[in-house]
Protein backbone atom coordinates (compact mmCIF):
# COMPACT_ATOMS: atom_id res chain seq x y z
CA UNK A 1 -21.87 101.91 43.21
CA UNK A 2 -24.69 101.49 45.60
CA UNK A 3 -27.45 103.81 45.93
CA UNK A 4 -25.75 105.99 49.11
CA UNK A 5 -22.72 107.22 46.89
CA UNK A 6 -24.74 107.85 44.11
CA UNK A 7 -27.01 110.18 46.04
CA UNK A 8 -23.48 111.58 47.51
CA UNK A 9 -22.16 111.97 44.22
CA UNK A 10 -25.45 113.89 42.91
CA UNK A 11 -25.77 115.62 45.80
CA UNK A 12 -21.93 117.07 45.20
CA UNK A 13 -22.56 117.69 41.43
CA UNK A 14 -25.66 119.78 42.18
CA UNK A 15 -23.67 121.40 44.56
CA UNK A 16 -20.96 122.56 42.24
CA UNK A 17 -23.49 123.44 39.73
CA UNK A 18 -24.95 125.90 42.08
CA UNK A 19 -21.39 127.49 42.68
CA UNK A 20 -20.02 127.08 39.38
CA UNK A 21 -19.04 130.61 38.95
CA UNK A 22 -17.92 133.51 41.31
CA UNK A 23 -20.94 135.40 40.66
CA UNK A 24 -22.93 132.50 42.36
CA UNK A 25 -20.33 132.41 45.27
CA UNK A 26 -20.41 135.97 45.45
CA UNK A 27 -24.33 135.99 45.64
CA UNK A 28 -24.11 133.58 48.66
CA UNK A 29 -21.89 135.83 50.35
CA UNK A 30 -24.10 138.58 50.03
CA UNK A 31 -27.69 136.94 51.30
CA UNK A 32 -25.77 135.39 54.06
CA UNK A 33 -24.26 139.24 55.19
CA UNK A 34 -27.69 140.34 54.72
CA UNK A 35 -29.32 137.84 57.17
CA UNK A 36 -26.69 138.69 59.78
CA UNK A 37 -27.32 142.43 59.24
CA UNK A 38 -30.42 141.77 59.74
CA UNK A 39 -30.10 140.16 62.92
CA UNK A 40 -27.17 141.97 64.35
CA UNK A 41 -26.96 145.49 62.75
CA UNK A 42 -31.02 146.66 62.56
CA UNK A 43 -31.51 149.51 64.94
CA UNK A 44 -34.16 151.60 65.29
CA UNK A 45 -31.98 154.66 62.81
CA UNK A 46 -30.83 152.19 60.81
CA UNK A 47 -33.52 149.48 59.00
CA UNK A 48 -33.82 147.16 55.60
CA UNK A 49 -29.82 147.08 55.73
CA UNK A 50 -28.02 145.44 52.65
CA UNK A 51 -25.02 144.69 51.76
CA UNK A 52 -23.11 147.03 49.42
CA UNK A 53 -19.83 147.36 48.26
CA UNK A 54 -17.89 149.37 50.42
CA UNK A 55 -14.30 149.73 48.33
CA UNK A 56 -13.14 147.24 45.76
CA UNK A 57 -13.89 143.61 47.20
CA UNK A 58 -15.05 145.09 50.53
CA UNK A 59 -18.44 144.19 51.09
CA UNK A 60 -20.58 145.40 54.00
CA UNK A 61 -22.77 147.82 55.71
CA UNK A 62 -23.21 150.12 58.82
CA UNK A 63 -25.76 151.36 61.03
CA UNK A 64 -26.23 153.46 64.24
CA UNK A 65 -27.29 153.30 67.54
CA UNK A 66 -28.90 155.83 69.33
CA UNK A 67 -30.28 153.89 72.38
CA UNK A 68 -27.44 153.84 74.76
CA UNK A 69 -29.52 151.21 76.43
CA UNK A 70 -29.70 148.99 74.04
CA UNK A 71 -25.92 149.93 72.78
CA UNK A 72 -24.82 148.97 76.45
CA UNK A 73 -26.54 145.37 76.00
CA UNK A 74 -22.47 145.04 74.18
CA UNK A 75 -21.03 142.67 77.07
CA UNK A 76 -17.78 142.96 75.28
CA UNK A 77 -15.85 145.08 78.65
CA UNK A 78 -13.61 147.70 76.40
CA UNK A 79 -16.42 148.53 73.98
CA UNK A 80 -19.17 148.75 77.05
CA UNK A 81 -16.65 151.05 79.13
CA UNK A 82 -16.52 153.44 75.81
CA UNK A 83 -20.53 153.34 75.27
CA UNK A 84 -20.87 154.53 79.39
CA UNK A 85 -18.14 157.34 78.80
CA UNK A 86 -20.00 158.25 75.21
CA UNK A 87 -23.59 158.22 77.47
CA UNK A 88 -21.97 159.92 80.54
CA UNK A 89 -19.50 162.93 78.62
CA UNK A 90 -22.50 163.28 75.50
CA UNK A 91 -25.62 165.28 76.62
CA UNK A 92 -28.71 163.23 75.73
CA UNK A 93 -29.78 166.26 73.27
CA UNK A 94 -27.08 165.82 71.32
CA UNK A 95 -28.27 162.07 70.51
CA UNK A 96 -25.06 160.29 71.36
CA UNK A 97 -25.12 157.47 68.88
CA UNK A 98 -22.50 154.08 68.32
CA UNK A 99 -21.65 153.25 64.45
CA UNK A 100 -21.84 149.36 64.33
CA UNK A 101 -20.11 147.87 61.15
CA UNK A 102 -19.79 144.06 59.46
CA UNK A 103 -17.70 143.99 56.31
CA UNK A 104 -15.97 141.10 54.52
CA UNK A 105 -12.76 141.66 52.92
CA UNK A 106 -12.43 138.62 49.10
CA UNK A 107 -9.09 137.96 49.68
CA UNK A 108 -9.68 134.81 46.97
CA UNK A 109 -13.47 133.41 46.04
CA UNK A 110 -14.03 130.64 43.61
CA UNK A 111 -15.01 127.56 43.48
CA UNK A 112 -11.65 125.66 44.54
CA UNK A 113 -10.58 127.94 47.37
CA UNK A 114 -10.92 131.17 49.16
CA UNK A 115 -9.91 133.58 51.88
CA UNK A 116 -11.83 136.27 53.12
CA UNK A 117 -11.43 138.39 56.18
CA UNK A 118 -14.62 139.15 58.18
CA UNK A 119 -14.28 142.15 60.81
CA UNK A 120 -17.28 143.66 63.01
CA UNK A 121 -16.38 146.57 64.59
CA UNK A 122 -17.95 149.32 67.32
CA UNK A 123 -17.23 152.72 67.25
CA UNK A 124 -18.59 155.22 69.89
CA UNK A 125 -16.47 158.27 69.09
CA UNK A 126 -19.41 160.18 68.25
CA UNK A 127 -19.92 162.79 66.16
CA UNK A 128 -16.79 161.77 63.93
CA UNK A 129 -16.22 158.31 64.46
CA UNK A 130 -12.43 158.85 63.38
CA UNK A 131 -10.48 158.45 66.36
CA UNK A 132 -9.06 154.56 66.39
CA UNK A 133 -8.41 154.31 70.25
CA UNK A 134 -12.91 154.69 70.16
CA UNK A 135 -13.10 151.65 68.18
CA UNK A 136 -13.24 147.62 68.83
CA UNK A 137 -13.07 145.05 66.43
CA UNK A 138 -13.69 141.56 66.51
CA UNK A 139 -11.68 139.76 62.96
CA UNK A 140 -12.07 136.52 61.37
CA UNK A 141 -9.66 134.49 58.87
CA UNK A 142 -11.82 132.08 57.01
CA UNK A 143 -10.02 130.03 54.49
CA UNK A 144 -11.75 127.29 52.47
CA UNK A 145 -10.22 124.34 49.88
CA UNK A 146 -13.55 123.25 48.61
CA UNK A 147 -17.29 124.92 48.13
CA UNK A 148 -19.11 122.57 50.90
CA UNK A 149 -16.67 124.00 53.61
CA UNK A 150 -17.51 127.47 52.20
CA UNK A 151 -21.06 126.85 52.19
CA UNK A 152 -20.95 124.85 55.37
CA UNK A 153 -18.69 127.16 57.05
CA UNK A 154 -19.57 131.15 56.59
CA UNK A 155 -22.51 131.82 58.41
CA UNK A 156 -20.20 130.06 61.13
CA UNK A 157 -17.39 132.50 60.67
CA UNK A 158 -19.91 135.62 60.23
CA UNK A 159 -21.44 134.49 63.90
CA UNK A 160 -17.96 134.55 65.18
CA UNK A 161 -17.28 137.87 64.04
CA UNK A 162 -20.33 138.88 65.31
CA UNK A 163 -20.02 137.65 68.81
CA UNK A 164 -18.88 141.23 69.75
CA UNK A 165 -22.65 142.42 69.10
CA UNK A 166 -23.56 140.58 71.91
């Protein structure tokens, strides 16, 4: 073996070691959310977001916007035509605000395979933020057969989803 595949071959071992178990999958998932709430999801209401579990192996967090110019910075046409009615039909007083969510869905997560289904959504049906005709999401299907496409891959599939932040 010459000294390229061993360092492969290392490199893969130390790999598997570090997501040996579905805690230390699971842990991955969650600092990797957290970055991209971070970046995507901190608003001026809403700072220091983490991850949490929102129903069994639903994990995710919200926030909300007050700023309807910074909510209108959403390029994505149905969700920006629903922030101008919220800012135009919702008296400034009332602080008109959008809910912005990230959540992943463990379909499967270990160390051989995996599904999970990522989904931002925006929701300006403010005060309630019940009516589903108010809300757009943006979903993502990742499935993975070994643990360097799952490392490789989910901050990847997270930035898709997120794309309708932007």
């Amino acid at each position: 073996m010459n000294d390229n595949s061993k360092q492969i071959n290392e490199w893969q071992d130390k790999l598997k070691h570090s997501f040996d178990n579905e805690a230390k999958l699971h842990d991955y998932l969650i600092e990797t959310m957290d970055n991209f709430l971070y970046r995507y999801l901190e608003t001026n209401e809403s700072k220091d977001l983490k991850t949490y579990e929102i129903a069994p192996y639903i994990y995710g967090a919200e926030s909300f916007e007050s700023s309807m110019v910074e909510a209108l910075k959403i390029s994505e046409p149905a969700t920006k035509s629903g922030i101008m009615e919220l800012a135009k039909t919702v008296p400034k007083a009332q602080k008109p605000t959008i809910k912005l969510r990230l959540q992943t869905k463990i379909k499967e997560l270990t160390p051989e395979r995996g599904h999970l289904v990522i989904t931002a959504s925006v929701n300006w049906d403010f005060p309630q933020y019940m009516d589903k005709t108010k809300v757009t999401f943006k979903e993502v299907d990742f499935k993975y057969t070994d643990l360097n496409q799952f490392r490789k891959e989910l901050a990847l599939k997270l930035e898709a989803a997120c794309e309708l932040f932007t």
